[in-house]
Tab-separated table of C-alpha atoms in Angstrom:
chain	number	residue	atom	x	y	z
Y	1	MET	CA	-44.984	-30.223	26.990
Y	2	ARG	CA	-41.735	-32.067	26.924
Y	3	TYR	CA	-40.664	-30.665	23.612
Y	4	LEU	CA	-41.307	-27.008	24.412
Y	5	LYS	CA	-38.958	-27.539	26.854
Y	6	LEU	CA	-36.295	-29.218	24.619
Y	7	LEU	CA	-36.691	-26.233	22.400
Y	8	LEU	CA	-36.116	-23.588	24.966
Y	9	VAL	CA	-32.781	-25.966	26.485
Y	10	MET	CA	-31.343	-26.254	23.044
Y	11	PRO	CA	-30.292	-22.603	22.254
Y	12	LEU	CA	-29.150	-22.364	25.868
Y	13	LEU	CA	-26.589	-25.170	25.296
Y	14	PHE	CA	-25.615	-24.258	22.049
Y	15	LEU	CA	-24.640	-20.311	23.668
Y	16	LEU	CA	-22.748	-22.955	26.246
Y	17	GLN	CA	-20.750	-24.765	23.935
Y	18	GLY	CA	-19.668	-21.139	22.068
Y	19	CYS	CA	-18.278	-19.799	25.766
Y	20	TRP	CA	-16.455	-23.071	26.596
Y	21	LEU	CA	-14.797	-22.876	22.731
Y	22	ILE	CA	-13.860	-19.204	23.590
Y	23	LEU	CA	-12.659	-19.881	27.276
Y	24	PHE	CA	-10.519	-23.147	26.439
Y	25	THR	CA	-9.162	-22.418	22.782
Y	26	ASP	CA	-6.092	-20.344	22.190
Y	27	ILE	CA	-7.538	-17.681	19.887
Y	28	HIS	CA	-6.017	-14.796	22.239
Y	29	GLY	CA	-2.654	-14.409	20.790
Y	30	PRO	CA	1.271	-15.322	21.386
Y	31	ASP	CA	2.096	-17.548	24.587
Y	32	ASP	CA	3.581	-14.773	26.412
Y	33	PRO	CA	1.375	-11.525	26.745
Y	34	GLY	CA	4.270	-9.118	26.363
Y	35	GLU	CA	5.302	-10.688	23.116
Y	36	ALA	CA	4.183	-8.450	20.202
Y	37	PRO	CA	2.847	-10.320	16.788
Y	38	GLN	CA	5.374	-9.879	14.071
Y	39	SER	CA	5.163	-9.518	10.510
Y	40	ALA	CA	6.373	-12.002	7.548
Y	41	TYR	CA	7.655	-8.393	6.072
Y	42	LEU	CA	10.451	-5.885	6.867
Y	43	ALA	CA	9.941	-2.105	6.611
Y	44	VAL	CA	12.146	-0.328	4.118
Y	45	THR	CA	12.921	3.263	5.504
Y	46	MET	CA	14.596	5.796	3.965
Y	47	PRO	CA	15.403	9.194	5.703
Y	48	ARG	CA	13.071	11.922	4.763
Y	49	THR	CA	16.129	14.513	2.911
Y	50	THR	CA	17.276	11.177	0.608
Y	51	MET	CA	13.164	10.711	-0.016
Y	52	GLU	CA	12.555	14.053	-0.803
Y	53	ASN	CA	15.628	14.303	-3.159
Y	54	SER	CA	15.020	11.063	-4.986
Y	55	ILE	CA	12.345	11.757	-7.163
Y	56	SER	CA	13.959	11.258	-11.091
Y	57	LEU	CA	13.418	10.731	-14.449
Y	58	THR	CA	15.328	8.063	-15.840
Y	59	ASP	CA	15.381	5.581	-19.083
Y	60	ALA	CA	12.863	3.015	-19.415
Y	61	LYS	CA	13.233	-0.355	-17.406
Y	62	PRO	CA	11.159	-3.404	-17.147
Y	63	VAL	CA	7.851	-3.780	-15.194
Y	64	LYS	CA	8.574	-6.152	-12.336
Y	65	LYS	CA	5.030	-5.597	-9.968
Y	66	SER	CA	2.563	-3.270	-11.933
Y	67	GLY	CA	-0.064	-1.481	-10.115
Y	68	LYS	CA	-2.465	0.733	-11.507
Y	69	ILE	CA	-2.660	2.073	-14.900
Y	70	TYR	CA	-3.222	6.093	-15.857
Y	71	ILE	CA	-3.927	7.235	-19.077
Y	72	LYS	CA	-3.877	10.996	-19.872
Y	73	ASP	CA	-3.779	12.401	-23.811
Y	74	ASN	CA	-1.397	10.352	-25.475
Y	75	LEU	CA	0.753	9.161	-22.525
Y	76	MET	CA	0.163	6.025	-20.186
Y	77	PHE	CA	1.825	5.619	-16.846
Y	78	VAL	CA	2.141	2.294	-15.144
Y	79	THR	CA	2.754	1.769	-11.211
Y	80	GLU	CA	5.702	0.121	-10.092
Y	81	VAL	CA	4.779	-0.700	-6.789
Y	82	ASN	CA	6.265	1.407	-3.955
Y	83	GLU	CA	8.989	2.422	-6.669
Y	84	GLY	CA	7.631	4.678	-9.450
Y	85	PHE	CA	6.056	4.785	-12.870
Y	86	HIS	CA	6.717	3.473	-16.004
Y	87	ILE	CA	5.587	5.830	-18.733
Y	88	TYR	CA	5.031	4.937	-22.049
Y	89	ASP	CA	4.062	6.752	-25.606
Y	90	TYR	CA	0.131	5.679	-25.715
Y	91	SER	CA	-0.428	7.292	-29.020
Y	92	ASP	CA	-1.143	4.199	-30.568
Y	93	PRO	CA	-2.798	2.295	-28.026
Y	94	ALA	CA	-2.203	-1.381	-30.102
Y	95	HIS	CA	1.400	-0.451	-29.753
Y	96	PRO	CA	2.277	1.328	-26.744
Y	97	MET	CA	6.338	2.218	-26.208
Y	98	GLN	CA	8.195	3.044	-23.414
Y	99	LYS	CA	9.749	6.118	-23.191
Y	100	ALA	CA	10.997	6.561	-19.637
Y	101	TYR	CA	10.962	5.719	-15.884
Y	102	LEU	CA	9.797	8.009	-12.939
Y	103	GLN	CA	11.688	6.650	-10.279
Y	104	VAL	CA	9.515	7.822	-6.747
Y	105	PRO	CA	10.383	5.419	-3.674
Y	106	GLY	CA	7.421	5.087	-1.790
Y	107	ALA	CA	4.796	5.793	-4.512
Y	108	THR	CA	1.647	4.108	-5.349
Y	109	ASP	CA	-0.541	6.145	-7.448
Y	110	VAL	CA	-0.716	9.124	-9.508
Y	111	ALA	CA	-3.553	11.763	-10.890
Y	112	ILE	CA	-2.760	14.444	-13.538
Y	113	ARG	CA	-4.273	17.640	-14.282
Y	114	ASN	CA	-2.728	19.620	-17.152
Y	115	ASN	CA	1.421	18.856	-16.881
Y	116	SER	CA	1.165	18.374	-13.040
Y	117	LEU	CA	1.456	14.781	-11.663
Y	118	TYR	CA	0.219	14.491	-8.043
Y	119	ILE	CA	1.681	11.641	-6.604
Y	120	ASN	CA	1.308	10.168	-3.038
Y	121	GLN	CA	5.173	9.297	-1.786
Y	122	ALA	CA	4.833	7.075	1.165
Y	123	VAL	CA	3.317	10.031	3.505
Y	124	ASP	CA	3.658	12.804	1.254
Y	125	LEU	CA	1.704	14.505	-1.397
Y	126	VAL	CA	4.212	15.482	-4.225
Y	127	THR	CA	2.962	17.607	-7.261
Y	128	LEU	CA	5.588	17.455	-10.477
Y	129	ASN	CA	5.674	19.415	-13.393
Y	130	TYR	CA	6.450	16.363	-16.347
Y	131	THR	CA	7.022	17.762	-19.600
Y	132	GLY	CA	8.198	14.687	-21.572
Y	133	SER	CA	11.614	15.458	-21.427
Y	134	SER	CA	12.184	16.559	-17.525
Y	135	VAL	CA	10.721	16.734	-13.903
Y	136	ALA	CA	10.617	18.974	-11.615
Y	137	VAL	CA	9.113	18.903	-8.229
Y	138	THR	CA	6.599	21.954	-7.485
Y	139	ALA	CA	5.006	21.282	-4.004
Y	140	ARG	CA	5.362	18.747	-1.359
Y	141	THR	CA	2.560	18.547	1.463
Y	142	ARG	CA	4.337	16.278	4.544
Y	143	ASN	CA	2.420	13.909	6.152
Y	144	ILE	CA	-0.607	13.868	4.903
Y	145	PHE	CA	-1.197	9.912	4.317
Y	146	PRO	CA	-0.897	7.188	7.181
Y	147	SER	CA	2.534	5.419	7.236
Y	148	LYS	CA	2.522	2.412	4.746
Y	149	LYS	CA	0.989	-0.663	6.419
Y	150	SER	CA	2.870	-4.440	5.852
Y	151	PRO	CA	0.707	-6.856	3.385
Y	152	ASP	CA	-0.431	-8.646	6.164
Y	153	GLY	CA	-1.770	-5.704	8.253
Y	154	TYR	CA	1.182	-4.797	10.606
Y	155	TRP	CA	2.278	-1.449	11.442
Y	156	ALA	CA	6.104	-0.651	12.277
Y	157	PRO	CA	7.397	2.658	14.092
Y	158	ALA	CA	9.874	4.461	11.602
Y	159	GLY	CA	12.749	5.882	13.598
Y	160	ASN	CA	13.159	9.577	14.055
Y	161	ASN	CA	13.127	11.815	10.559
Y	162	GLU	CA	12.530	8.189	8.692
Y	163	ILE	CA	9.763	7.048	6.614
Y	164	ILE	CA	8.829	3.483	5.524
Y	165	VAL	CA	8.720	3.400	1.452
Y	166	ASN	CA	8.230	-0.247	1.192
Y	167	TRP	CA	7.863	-3.807	2.796
Y	168	ILE	CA	9.564	-6.432	1.549
Y	169	PRO	CA	9.523	-10.644	2.384
Y	170	ARG	CA	11.718	-11.252	5.267
């Protein structure tokens, strides 16, 4: 009988210990309840009109922070996270050659069908026509993606008519 009582009391003691930790440890955030938590990153914003006119095809440049890779026919697109895409001639996979750089601030992904590139540019879906030597925006659907979140999980309000295109360390 004595062991039965002990078996019944032990789980209750463990539960109370958990309550004690919750009540008397600071797991609720900053000392000042009005103080908002802060990200270790700063939001990089761009006026919407500047962002919409920022897409351009330039000379090839070195990769700094690569992301996803997309291969279509003899072309390879390597994402430069939140900045654009490196375009390679991939006709010889053992020796890909850089052709150009597609600057698209805020871009993180691409899908391709025929000669059309579908790119998420921050909060917009942009359709481009790529011919190998030129690029032209053929469509833009605004505000279909959520605003970019910082790498440590914070959201930041953008100003009126401004779009967050990247996050940089403070």
